[in-house]
Amino acid sequence: MADSSFDIVSKVERQEVDNALNQAAKEISQRYDFKGVGASIAWSGENILMVANSEDRVKAILDVFQSKLIKRGISLKALDAGEPQLSGKEYKLSASIQEGISQENAKKVAKLIRDEGPKGVKAQVQGDELRVSSKSRDDLQAVIALLKGQDFDFALQFVNYR
């Protein structure tokens, strides 16, 4: 019997992020506490730029955006928000969406699988994803349960289970 396998990835659906951003922009344009303060949220290249006239309002815009991401099923671990910066008379906050598993994080996950996972399970790094294979599907499900129980500082999804 051939080995069963699955891939561990860290991907975010760009369309869902775009939808969350549009919903947040609509709510910001309609909310009373954001009227007349120059509050906005929009794409700026690959980053998301939030602008308002005070630090608290920029953080409130970020909070609205995060709530929209949660409603769309996107992990907040994929959102990397900086600190508000004063730029002229307004505050700007830039956030980016993290995709892919870095080499060091992939090695950390592979080491965890080797140390705590069932015997006979192999994990190998392939670019920005991790392939886990074993002869037993039960072992693979045990690895998924193990990884879901861990608290990594990046989002994980399990795909190509076969």
Coordinates of C-alpha atoms in Angstrom, one line a residue, residues 10-131:
S10 CA -0.4 28.8 5.6
K11 CA -2.5 30.4 2.9
V12 CA -5.1 33.1 3.0
E13 CA -7.8 33.5 0.4
R14 CA -7.2 36.9 -1.0
Q15 CA -10.8 37.4 -2.1
E16 CA -12.0 36.8 1.5
V17 CA -9.6 39.4 2.8
D18 CA -10.8 41.8 0.1
N19 CA -14.4 41.2 1.1
A20 CA -13.6 41.8 4.8
L21 CA -11.8 45.0 3.8
N22 CA -14.7 46.3 1.8
Q23 CA -17.1 45.5 4.7
A24 CA -14.9 47.3 7.1
A25 CA -14.6 50.3 4.8
K26 CA -18.4 50.4 4.5
E27 CA -18.9 50.2 8.3
I28 CA -16.3 52.9 8.9
S29 CA -18.0 55.2 6.3
Q30 CA -21.4 54.8 8.0
R31 CA -20.5 54.7 11.8
Y32 CA -21.2 57.9 13.8
D33 CA -17.9 57.8 15.7
F34 CA -15.9 57.9 12.5
K35 CA -17.8 60.8 10.8
G36 CA -15.6 63.8 9.9
V37 CA -12.3 62.3 11.2
G38 CA -10.8 61.3 7.9
A39 CA -11.0 57.6 8.8
S40 CA -10.3 55.2 5.9
I41 CA -9.0 51.7 5.2
A42 CA -7.7 50.5 1.8
W43 CA -5.2 48.4 0.0
S44 CA -1.8 50.0 -0.5
G45 CA 0.0 47.6 -2.8
E46 CA 0.3 44.4 -0.9
N47 CA -0.4 46.1 2.5
I48 CA -3.6 47.4 4.1
L49 CA -3.4 51.1 5.1
M50 CA -5.6 52.5 7.8
V51 CA -5.8 56.3 8.3
A52 CA -7.5 58.5 10.9
N53 CA -6.9 61.7 12.9
S54 CA -6.0 60.0 16.2
E55 CA -4.2 56.9 17.4
D56 CA -7.3 55.5 19.1
R57 CA -9.4 55.8 16.0
V58 CA -6.8 54.0 13.9
K59 CA -6.8 51.2 16.4
A60 CA -10.6 51.2 16.3
I61 CA -10.4 50.8 12.5
L62 CA -8.0 47.9 13.0
D63 CA -10.5 46.3 15.5
V64 CA -13.4 46.7 13.0
F65 CA -11.2 45.0 10.2
Q66 CA -10.2 42.2 12.6
S67 CA -13.8 41.5 13.4
K68 CA -14.7 41.3 9.7
L69 CA -11.8 38.9 9.1
I70 CA -13.0 36.6 12.0
K71 CA -16.5 36.6 10.5
R72 CA -15.1 35.5 7.2
G73 CA -13.1 32.6 8.8
I74 CA -9.6 34.1 8.4
S75 CA -7.2 33.6 11.3
L76 CA -5.9 36.8 12.9
K77 CA -2.5 35.0 13.0
A78 CA -2.2 35.8 9.3
L79 CA -2.6 39.5 9.9
D80 CA 0.6 41.3 10.8
A81 CA -0.3 44.8 12.0
G82 CA 2.4 47.4 12.9
E83 CA 2.1 50.3 15.3
P84 CA 0.3 53.6 14.5
Q85 CA 2.7 56.2 13.0
L86 CA 2.1 60.0 13.1
S87 CA 2.3 61.4 9.6
G88 CA 1.6 65.1 9.4
K89 CA -1.8 65.6 11.1
E90 CA -3.0 62.0 10.8
Y91 CA -2.1 58.6 12.1
K92 CA -1.4 55.7 9.7
L93 CA -1.3 52.0 10.5
S94 CA 0.0 49.5 8.0
A95 CA -0.9 45.8 8.1
S96 CA 0.2 42.9 5.9
I97 CA -1.2 39.4 5.3
Q98 CA 1.4 36.7 6.0
E99 CA 1.3 33.7 3.6
G100 CA 3.5 30.7 3.5
I101 CA 5.4 29.0 6.2
S102 CA 9.0 30.3 6.7
Q103 CA 11.8 27.8 6.7
E104 CA 12.4 28.2 10.5
N105 CA 8.7 27.7 11.3
A106 CA 8.6 24.7 9.0
K107 CA 11.6 23.2 10.8
K108 CA 9.9 23.8 14.1
V109 CA 6.7 22.0 13.0
A110 CA 8.7 19.1 11.5
K111 CA 10.7 18.7 14.8
L112 CA 7.5 18.7 16.8
I113 CA 6.1 16.0 14.6
R114 CA 9.3 13.9 14.9
D115 CA 9.5 14.3 18.7
E116 CA 5.9 14.0 19.7
G117 CA 4.1 12.5 16.8
P118 CA 3.6 8.7 16.1
K119 CA 6.6 6.7 14.9
G120 CA 6.8 6.2 11.1
V121 CA 5.6 9.6 10.2
K122 CA 7.8 11.6 7.9
A123 CA 7.7 15.4 7.5
Q124 CA 9.6 17.2 4.8
V125 CA 9.8 20.9 3.9
Q126 CA 8.8 21.7 0.3
G127 CA 9.2 25.4 -0.4
D128 CA 6.7 27.3 1.8
E129 CA 4.7 24.2 2.8
L130 CA 5.3 21.0 4.7
R131 CA 4.4 17.5 3.4

